[in-house]
mmCIF file of C-alpha atoms and ligand atoms in Angstrom:
data_model
loop_
_atom_site.group_PDB
_atom_site.id
_atom_site.type_symbol
_atom_site.label_atom_id
_atom_site.label_comp_id
_atom_site.label_asym_id
_atom_site.label_seq_id
_atom_site.Cartn_x
_atom_site.Cartn_y
_atom_site.Cartn_z
ATOM 1 C CA MET A 160 8.314 84.535 -26.062
ATOM 2 C CA GLY A 161 6.315 85.352 -22.912
ATOM 3 C CA ALA A 162 3.421 83.065 -22.003
ATOM 4 C CA ALA A 163 0.853 85.731 -22.929
ATOM 5 C CA ASP A 164 2.375 86.131 -26.415
ATOM 6 C CA ARG A 165 2.097 82.458 -27.273
ATOM 7 C CA PRO A 166 -0.606 81.579 -29.804
ATOM 8 C CA LEU A 167 -3.958 80.232 -28.643
ATOM 9 C CA LEU A 168 -4.067 76.646 -29.846
ATOM 10 C CA LEU A 169 -6.600 73.891 -30.295
ATOM 11 C CA LEU A 170 -5.181 70.475 -31.122
ATOM 12 C CA ASP A 171 -7.365 67.933 -32.893
ATOM 13 C CA CYS A 172 -5.574 64.584 -32.929
ATOM 14 C CA ASP A 173 -5.634 60.767 -32.980
ATOM 15 C CA PRO A 174 -2.794 59.760 -30.643
ATOM 16 C CA GLY A 175 -0.690 57.952 -31.964
ATOM 17 C CA HIS A 176 3.016 58.282 -31.139
ATOM 18 C CA ASP A 177 3.701 61.378 -33.204
ATOM 19 C CA ASP A 178 0.445 63.005 -32.054
ATOM 20 C CA ALA A 179 1.673 62.480 -28.483
ATOM 21 C CA LEU A 180 4.800 64.501 -29.241
ATOM 22 C CA ALA A 181 2.650 67.132 -30.938
ATOM 23 C CA ILE A 182 0.685 67.499 -27.685
ATOM 24 C CA ALA A 183 3.929 68.050 -25.770
ATOM 25 C CA LEU A 184 5.071 70.755 -28.211
ATOM 26 C CA ALA A 185 1.695 72.497 -28.361
ATOM 27 C CA ALA A 186 1.374 72.648 -24.586
ATOM 28 C CA ARG A 187 4.844 74.189 -24.192
ATOM 29 C CA HIS A 188 4.886 76.625 -27.097
ATOM 30 C CA GLY A 189 1.261 77.710 -27.249
ATOM 31 C CA ARG A 190 -1.600 78.417 -24.890
ATOM 32 C CA LEU A 191 -3.331 75.088 -25.437
ATOM 33 C CA LEU A 192 -7.065 75.643 -24.906
ATOM 34 C CA GLY A 193 -8.081 72.051 -25.459
ATOM 35 C CA ILE A 194 -7.412 68.736 -27.117
ATOM 36 C CA THR A 195 -10.055 67.118 -29.292
ATOM 37 C CA THR A 196 -9.853 63.524 -30.408
ATOM 38 C CA VAL A 197 -10.890 61.728 -33.544
ATOM 39 C CA ALA A 198 -10.853 58.118 -34.730
ATOM 40 C CA GLY A 199 -7.807 57.415 -36.866
ATOM 41 C CA ASN A 200 -4.658 55.590 -35.834
ATOM 42 C CA VAL A 201 -6.861 53.526 -33.507
ATOM 43 C CA PRO A 202 -10.588 53.731 -32.697
ATOM 44 C CA LEU A 203 -11.884 56.834 -30.899
ATOM 45 C CA GLU A 204 -12.041 55.204 -27.486
ATOM 46 C CA ARG A 205 -8.292 54.538 -27.699
ATOM 47 C CA THR A 206 -7.236 57.888 -29.174
ATOM 48 C CA THR A 207 -9.184 59.602 -26.392
ATOM 49 C CA ALA A 208 -7.654 57.388 -23.704
ATOM 50 C CA ASN A 209 -4.217 58.145 -25.151
ATOM 51 C CA ALA A 210 -4.825 61.900 -25.106
ATOM 52 C CA LEU A 211 -5.735 61.608 -21.421
ATOM 53 C CA VAL A 212 -2.578 59.558 -20.785
ATOM 54 C CA MET A 213 -0.449 62.243 -22.401
ATOM 55 C CA CYS A 214 -2.107 64.928 -20.260
ATOM 56 C CA GLU A 215 -1.178 62.866 -17.211
ATOM 57 C CA VAL A 216 2.394 62.237 -18.384
ATOM 58 C CA LEU A 217 2.915 65.931 -19.173
ATOM 59 C CA GLY A 218 1.006 67.213 -16.121
ATOM 60 C CA LEU A 219 -1.365 69.270 -18.261
ATOM 61 C CA ASP A 220 -4.495 70.976 -17.067
ATOM 62 C CA VAL A 221 -6.108 70.943 -20.503
ATOM 63 C CA PRO A 222 -9.627 69.657 -21.310
ATOM 64 C CA VAL A 223 -9.921 66.662 -23.627
ATOM 65 C CA HIS A 224 -13.102 66.454 -25.724
ATOM 66 C CA ALA A 225 -13.886 63.266 -27.603
ATOM 67 C CA GLY A 226 -15.093 63.667 -31.174
ATOM 68 C CA SER A 227 -16.045 61.624 -34.198
ATOM 69 C CA PRO A 228 -15.934 57.821 -33.963
ATOM 70 C CA ALA A 229 -16.040 57.351 -37.742
ATOM 71 C CA PRO A 230 -15.264 59.209 -40.979
ATOM 72 C CA LEU A 231 -18.054 61.145 -42.726
ATOM 73 C CA VAL A 232 -18.599 58.542 -45.443
ATOM 74 C CA ALA A 233 -15.827 55.942 -45.510
ATOM 75 C CA GLU A 234 -15.369 52.952 -43.245
ATOM 76 C CA LEU A 235 -12.786 53.681 -40.556
ATOM 77 C CA ARG A 236 -9.331 52.311 -41.316
ATOM 78 C CA THR A 237 -6.717 52.311 -38.564
ATOM 79 C CA ALA A 238 -2.932 52.042 -38.259
ATOM 80 C CA GLU A 239 -2.125 49.553 -35.523
ATOM 81 C CA PHE A 240 0.706 48.320 -37.751
ATOM 82 C CA ILE A 241 2.544 51.539 -36.849
ATOM 83 C CA HIS A 242 1.148 52.485 -33.437
ATOM 84 C CA GLY A 243 0.350 49.081 -31.907
ATOM 85 C CA ALA A 244 -2.891 47.799 -30.445
ATOM 86 C CA SER A 245 -3.303 50.618 -27.923
ATOM 87 C CA GLY A 246 -2.140 53.282 -30.359
ATOM 88 C CA LEU A 247 0.589 54.278 -27.931
ATOM 89 C CA GLU A 248 2.595 51.091 -27.504
ATOM 90 C CA GLY A 249 6.034 51.220 -25.957
ATOM 91 C CA PRO A 250 6.091 52.886 -22.543
ATOM 92 C CA THR A 251 3.878 51.803 -19.654
ATOM 93 C CA PRO A 252 1.074 54.355 -19.321
ATOM 94 C CA PRO A 253 0.655 55.854 -15.844
ATOM 95 C CA ALA A 254 -2.489 55.122 -13.816
ATOM 96 C CA HIS A 255 -4.755 58.175 -13.549
ATOM 97 C CA ALA A 256 -8.341 59.236 -12.952
ATOM 98 C CA ARG A 257 -8.706 61.806 -15.724
ATOM 99 C CA GLN A 258 -11.995 61.955 -17.640
ATOM 100 C CA VAL A 259 -13.081 63.601 -20.869
ATOM 101 C CA ALA A 260 -14.619 67.058 -20.526
ATOM 102 C CA SER A 261 -17.294 66.117 -23.081
ATOM 103 C CA ASN A 262 -18.075 63.939 -26.075
ATOM 104 C CA ASP A 263 -18.743 67.001 -28.213
ATOM 105 C CA ALA A 264 -15.406 67.925 -29.743
ATOM 106 C CA VAL A 265 -17.135 69.658 -32.642
ATOM 107 C CA GLY A 266 -19.192 71.893 -30.332
ATOM 108 C CA PHE A 267 -16.086 72.675 -28.294
ATOM 109 C CA ILE A 268 -14.131 73.710 -31.399
ATOM 110 C CA VAL A 269 -16.955 75.954 -32.595
ATOM 111 C CA GLU A 270 -17.502 77.590 -29.187
ATOM 112 C CA THR A 271 -13.797 78.162 -28.605
ATOM 113 C CA VAL A 272 -13.222 79.767 -31.985
ATOM 114 C CA ARG A 273 -16.293 82.002 -31.618
ATOM 115 C CA ALA A 274 -15.243 83.016 -28.114
ATOM 116 C CA ASN A 275 -11.811 84.140 -29.393
ATOM 117 C CA PRO A 276 -12.486 85.632 -32.838
ATOM 118 C CA GLY A 277 -9.378 85.939 -34.980
ATOM 119 C CA GLU A 278 -7.175 84.419 -32.268
ATOM 120 C CA VAL A 279 -7.360 80.644 -32.358
ATOM 121 C CA CYS A 280 -4.926 78.515 -34.336
ATOM 122 C CA LEU A 281 -6.294 75.035 -35.016
ATOM 123 C CA ILE A 282 -3.835 72.193 -35.461
ATOM 124 C CA ALA A 283 -5.141 68.912 -36.873
ATOM 125 C CA THR A 284 -2.919 65.838 -36.810
ATOM 126 C CA GLY A 285 -5.469 63.136 -37.549
ATOM 127 C CA PRO A 286 -8.246 62.569 -40.088
ATOM 128 C CA LEU A 287 -10.140 65.825 -40.631
ATOM 129 C CA THR A 288 -13.586 64.569 -39.573
ATOM 130 C CA ASN A 289 -14.042 66.859 -36.553
ATOM 131 C CA VAL A 290 -12.728 69.896 -38.396
ATOM 132 C CA ALA A 291 -15.040 69.308 -41.351
ATOM 133 C CA LEU A 292 -18.034 68.844 -39.056
ATOM 134 C CA ALA A 293 -17.172 72.063 -37.218
ATOM 135 C CA LEU A 294 -17.017 73.940 -40.533
ATOM 136 C CA ARG A 295 -20.270 72.370 -41.658
ATOM 137 C CA THR A 296 -22.014 73.231 -38.381
ATOM 138 C CA ALA A 297 -20.608 76.744 -38.172
ATOM 139 C CA PRO A 298 -19.258 77.994 -41.507
ATOM 140 C CA ASP A 299 -18.564 81.390 -39.879
ATOM 141 C CA ILE A 300 -15.560 79.951 -38.025
ATOM 142 C CA ALA A 301 -13.614 79.750 -41.290
ATOM 143 C CA GLN A 302 -13.249 83.532 -41.160
ATOM 144 C CA GLN A 303 -12.588 83.595 -37.417
ATOM 145 C CA LEU A 304 -9.674 81.169 -37.273
ATOM 146 C CA ARG A 305 -6.259 82.787 -37.155
ATOM 147 C CA ALA A 306 -4.582 79.771 -38.746
ATOM 148 C CA VAL A 307 -5.142 76.104 -39.458
ATOM 149 C CA SER A 308 -2.144 73.788 -39.616
ATOM 150 C CA ILE A 309 -2.636 70.190 -40.643
ATOM 151 C CA MET A 310 -0.491 67.110 -40.979
ATOM 152 C CA GLY A 311 -1.822 65.372 -44.019
ATOM 153 C CA GLY A 312 -1.303 64.600 -47.652
ATOM 154 C CA GLY A 313 1.909 64.611 -49.580
ATOM 155 C CA ILE A 314 3.004 66.263 -52.773
ATOM 156 C CA PRO A 315 3.068 64.201 -54.828
ATOM 157 C CA TRP A 316 3.121 60.927 -52.900
ATOM 158 C CA GLY A 317 1.374 58.888 -50.234
ATOM 159 C CA ASN A 318 2.159 56.304 -47.587
ATOM 160 C CA VAL A 319 -0.922 54.043 -47.312
ATOM 161 C CA THR A 320 -1.205 53.961 -51.087
ATOM 162 C CA PRO A 321 1.233 55.339 -53.663
ATOM 163 C CA ALA A 322 -0.999 58.405 -53.937
ATOM 164 C CA ALA A 323 -2.622 58.898 -50.536
ATOM 165 C CA GLU A 324 -1.413 59.708 -47.049
ATOM 166 C CA PHE A 325 -3.131 58.117 -44.034
ATOM 167 C CA ASN A 326 -4.941 61.135 -42.500
ATOM 168 C CA ILE A 327 -6.439 62.195 -45.813
ATOM 169 C CA LEU A 328 -7.226 58.667 -46.972
ATOM 170 C CA VAL A 329 -9.113 57.829 -43.769
ATOM 171 C CA ASP A 330 -11.597 60.631 -44.420
ATOM 172 C CA PRO A 331 -11.199 62.156 -47.897
ATOM 173 C CA GLU A 332 -14.688 63.712 -47.832
ATOM 174 C CA ALA A 333 -13.770 65.603 -44.659
ATOM 175 C CA ALA A 334 -10.461 66.714 -46.152
ATOM 176 C CA ASP A 335 -12.324 67.948 -49.232
ATOM 177 C CA ILE A 336 -14.539 70.170 -47.046
ATOM 178 C CA VAL A 337 -11.522 71.540 -45.183
ATOM 179 C CA PHE A 338 -9.448 72.252 -48.309
ATOM 180 C CA ARG A 339 -12.363 74.074 -49.954
ATOM 181 C CA ALA A 340 -13.340 76.153 -46.904
ATOM 182 C CA GLY A 341 -11.215 79.228 -47.627
ATOM 183 C CA LEU A 342 -9.116 78.716 -44.501
ATOM 184 C CA PRO A 343 -5.681 80.161 -43.732
ATOM 185 C CA LEU A 344 -4.374 76.630 -44.215
ATOM 186 C CA THR A 345 -0.839 75.252 -43.894
ATOM 187 C CA MET A 346 -0.085 71.674 -44.867
ATOM 188 C CA ALA A 347 2.659 69.523 -43.405
ATOM 189 C CA GLY A 348 2.583 66.705 -45.925
ATOM 190 C CA LEU A 349 4.833 63.695 -46.371
ATOM 191 C CA ASN A 350 7.087 65.665 -48.725
ATOM 192 C CA ALA A 351 7.978 67.817 -45.687
ATOM 193 C CA THR A 352 7.690 65.401 -42.770
ATOM 194 C CA HIS A 353 10.068 62.917 -44.401
ATOM 195 C CA GLN A 354 12.688 65.675 -44.360
ATOM 196 C CA TRP A 355 12.473 65.559 -40.548
ATOM 197 C CA MET A 356 13.600 62.128 -39.406
ATOM 198 C CA PHE A 357 14.646 61.085 -35.910
ATOM 199 C CA ASP A 358 17.113 58.293 -35.272
ATOM 200 C CA GLU A 359 18.816 56.460 -32.415
ATOM 201 C CA THR A 360 21.052 59.426 -31.644
ATOM 202 C CA ASP A 361 18.023 61.601 -30.913
ATOM 203 C CA ILE A 362 16.546 58.911 -28.674
ATOM 204 C CA GLU A 363 19.842 58.794 -26.792
ATOM 205 C CA ARG A 364 19.780 62.572 -26.387
ATOM 206 C CA LEU A 365 16.367 62.284 -24.762
ATOM 207 C CA ARG A 366 17.453 59.463 -22.490
ATOM 208 C CA ALA A 367 20.620 61.287 -21.478
ATOM 209 C CA GLY A 368 19.172 64.718 -20.902
ATOM 210 C CA GLY A 369 15.743 64.280 -19.487
ATOM 211 C CA GLY A 370 13.468 63.254 -16.688
ATOM 212 C CA PRO A 371 10.418 60.974 -16.798
ATOM 213 C CA VAL A 372 8.706 62.817 -19.672
ATOM 214 C CA ALA A 373 11.754 62.557 -21.910
ATOM 215 C CA GLN A 374 12.145 58.886 -20.948
ATOM 216 C CA PHE A 375 8.499 58.214 -21.789
ATOM 217 C CA CYS A 376 8.916 59.957 -25.152
ATOM 218 C CA ALA A 377 12.155 58.092 -25.855
ATOM 219 C CA GLU A 378 10.238 54.837 -25.419
ATOM 220 C CA LEU A 379 7.502 56.117 -27.708
ATOM 221 C CA LEU A 380 10.065 56.956 -30.379
ATOM 222 C CA GLU A 381 11.779 53.601 -29.991
ATOM 223 C CA TYR A 382 8.527 51.712 -30.635
ATOM 224 C CA TYR A 383 7.552 54.020 -33.503
ATOM 225 C CA GLY A 384 11.022 53.890 -35.087
ATOM 226 C CA ASN A 385 11.035 50.100 -34.922
ATOM 227 C CA ALA A 386 7.646 50.040 -36.653
ATOM 228 C CA TYR A 387 9.119 52.074 -39.511
ATOM 229 C CA ALA A 388 12.155 49.787 -39.567
ATOM 230 C CA ARG A 389 9.822 46.810 -40.042
ATOM 231 C CA LEU A 390 8.110 48.650 -42.900
ATOM 232 C CA GLY A 391 11.350 48.602 -44.830
ATOM 233 C CA SER A 392 13.904 51.137 -43.626
ATOM 234 C CA ASN A 393 15.583 48.402 -41.524
ATOM 235 C CA ARG A 394 16.905 51.005 -39.114
ATOM 236 C CA LEU A 395 15.477 52.625 -36.022
ATOM 237 C CA GLU A 396 14.235 55.911 -37.454
ATOM 238 C CA GLY A 397 11.039 57.637 -38.441
ATOM 239 C CA PRO A 398 9.429 60.800 -39.751
ATOM 240 C CA LEU A 399 8.193 63.368 -37.224
ATOM 241 C CA HIS A 400 4.896 63.953 -38.998
ATOM 242 C CA ASP A 401 2.571 65.515 -36.443
ATOM 243 C CA PRO A 402 5.121 67.604 -34.522
ATOM 244 C CA LEU A 403 5.781 69.477 -37.774
ATOM 245 C CA ALA A 404 2.201 70.759 -37.904
ATOM 246 C CA VAL A 405 2.772 72.339 -34.475
ATOM 247 C CA LEU A 406 6.179 73.821 -35.226
ATOM 248 C CA ALA A 407 4.862 75.345 -38.455
ATOM 249 C CA LEU A 408 2.765 77.611 -36.200
ATOM 250 C CA THR A 409 4.914 78.044 -33.146
ATOM 251 C CA HIS A 410 8.319 78.213 -34.898
ATOM 252 C CA PRO A 411 7.505 79.429 -38.421
ATOM 253 C CA ALA A 412 11.132 80.376 -39.111
ATOM 254 C CA LEU A 413 11.915 76.643 -39.232
ATOM 255 C CA VAL A 414 9.858 76.058 -42.369
ATOM 256 C CA THR A 415 9.382 77.529 -45.792
ATOM 257 C CA THR A 416 6.064 77.231 -47.559
ATOM 258 C CA THR A 417 4.893 77.533 -51.131
ATOM 259 C CA PRO A 418 1.321 78.516 -52.010
ATOM 260 C CA TYR A 419 -0.467 75.930 -54.159
ATOM 261 C CA HIS A 420 -3.973 75.129 -55.239
ATOM 262 C CA VAL A 421 -4.607 71.691 -53.761
ATOM 263 C CA VAL A 422 -7.698 69.530 -54.195
ATOM 264 C CA ILE A 423 -8.585 66.165 -52.710
ATOM 265 C CA GLU A 424 -9.168 63.256 -55.070
ATOM 266 C CA LEU A 425 -12.401 61.543 -54.009
ATOM 267 C CA THR A 426 -13.075 59.043 -56.757
ATOM 268 C CA GLY A 427 -9.844 57.837 -58.398
ATOM 269 C CA THR A 428 -9.413 54.100 -58.782
ATOM 270 C CA HIS A 429 -5.799 54.306 -57.614
ATOM 271 C CA THR A 430 -5.722 57.835 -56.262
ATOM 272 C CA ARG A 431 -8.594 58.290 -53.784
ATOM 273 C CA GLY A 432 -7.327 60.476 -50.932
ATOM 274 C CA MET A 433 -4.553 62.083 -52.971
ATOM 275 C CA THR A 434 -3.711 65.744 -52.408
ATOM 276 C CA VAL A 435 -3.511 66.939 -55.994
ATOM 277 C CA ALA A 436 -1.433 70.110 -56.176
ATOM 278 C CA ASP A 437 -1.394 72.287 -59.242
ATOM 279 C CA LEU A 438 2.321 72.714 -59.848
ATOM 280 C CA ARG A 439 1.933 74.372 -63.246
ATOM 281 C CA GLY A 440 2.594 77.902 -62.026
ATOM 282 C CA VAL A 441 0.378 80.820 -61.169
ATOM 283 C CA ALA A 442 -0.586 81.695 -64.712
ATOM 284 C CA ARG A 443 -2.500 78.444 -65.225
ATOM 285 C CA ALA A 444 -3.407 77.315 -61.741
ATOM 286 C CA ALA A 445 -6.487 78.248 -59.741
ATOM 287 C CA PRO A 446 -5.730 80.632 -56.849
ATOM 288 C CA PRO A 447 -3.726 78.999 -54.043
ATOM 289 C CA ASN A 448 -5.733 77.625 -51.125
ATOM 290 C CA VAL A 449 -2.885 76.078 -49.110
ATOM 291 C CA GLU A 450 0.565 77.045 -47.928
ATOM 292 C CA VAL A 451 2.427 73.784 -48.454
ATOM 293 C CA ILE A 452 5.547 73.259 -46.365
ATOM 294 C CA THR A 453 8.270 72.569 -48.888
ATOM 295 C CA THR A 454 11.523 72.786 -46.902
ATOM 296 C CA LEU A 455 12.523 72.895 -43.253
ATOM 297 C CA HIS A 456 15.506 73.163 -40.955
ATOM 298 C CA ALA A 457 15.468 69.595 -39.671
ATOM 299 C CA GLY A 458 18.422 69.866 -37.294
ATOM 300 C CA ALA A 459 17.021 72.966 -35.611
ATOM 301 C CA ALA A 460 13.557 71.392 -35.425
ATOM 302 C CA THR A 461 15.005 68.331 -33.680
ATOM 303 C CA GLY A 462 16.791 70.699 -31.297
ATOM 304 C CA VAL A 463 13.460 72.314 -30.380
ATOM 305 C CA LEU A 464 11.812 68.921 -29.908
ATOM 306 C CA VAL A 465 14.573 67.500 -27.692
ATOM 307 C CA GLU A 466 14.841 70.694 -25.659
ATOM 308 C CA THR A 467 11.079 70.822 -25.192
ATOM 309 C CA LEU A 468 10.724 67.200 -24.078
ATOM 310 C CA THR A 469 13.681 67.418 -21.702
ATOM 311 C CA SER A 470 12.355 70.701 -20.255
ATOM 312 C CA TYR A 471 9.319 68.921 -18.821
ATOM 313 C CA GLY A 472 11.564 67.357 -16.199
HETATM 314 C C1 LIG B 26 -0.064 60.376 -40.133
HETATM 315 O O1 LIG B 26 -0.732 59.136 -39.916
HETATM 316 C C2 LIG B 26 -0.650 58.748 -38.585
HETATM 317 O O2 LIG B 26 -0.274 57.408 -38.457
HETATM 318 C C3 LIG B 26 0.330 59.674 -37.915
HETATM 319 O O3 LIG B 26 -0.098 59.946 -36.589
HETATM 320 C C4 LIG B 26 0.319 60.918 -38.774
HETATM 321 O O4 LIG B 26 -0.664 61.831 -38.333
HETATM 322 C C5 LIG B 26 1.094 60.133 -41.079
HETATM 323 O O5 LIG B 26 0.634 59.651 -42.307
HETATM 324 CA CA1 LIG B 27 -1.797 61.589 -36.205
#
């Protein structure tokens, strides 16, 4: 695909190891117009600093706009137990002098979508706070977005609780706004991302084939894989959650999706933050509002990831 044919992308994220890899994929396979940050894996100050670090590591000339420091209603919960204190533990971050372009991620999303009607694909790999605020501020953008691809939820299971996945559980009220907005929405949930695991062999492929970017990413994956090992897998491996939300847009042939009506549970005693999909079949369900990724070609997806990271040199 020629550079001009690549999709226009906005990436809203909370880096985070897997968000960092999502940035690398989005910058290579799309025309990345900007990165917006949100509080999630670690507080906003850290996710923003980590987005700037990844721009430096990857040599990107892409503006970073800081966004929401807290969910719409809930108290912020974070995931240092996976991503470490900085949110990007593992490799040593390079020194740099990069600064945020603004602290108005929501305004940047709205302006960018309105300036490119029907063209912008929005990828969200963190809690959906910024996206919900953008839709609340400017409901017209729902009709102007070409696509929205999120990492979040799981059908029918969670990771922070049995029912709820981290990104949705951090800000369920935001997710509720996004899922009810009538968007061209694709969901990379845990049911899909756990079909795409990396392991030590993939880390070795990065180390063997690449330059400094691949080395940096290999160290990211090593830290992240060890965190999952401590959680119970007992082996160096992990799910490639956030990269899948990018590939669903840039390499759609790698995934298959099924349309479902999905709602966000806001009040359940044990199920707050659950993505409740109506699996009963079209005759009984409300009209679908989400294309849920149900299967993917994991080996080919890993090939794209390794090739992309090693291509940075
Ligand atoms: C999601 O939570 C975060 O820890 C990851 O970055 C990913 O976006 C997985 O539940
Ligand atoms: Ca994330």
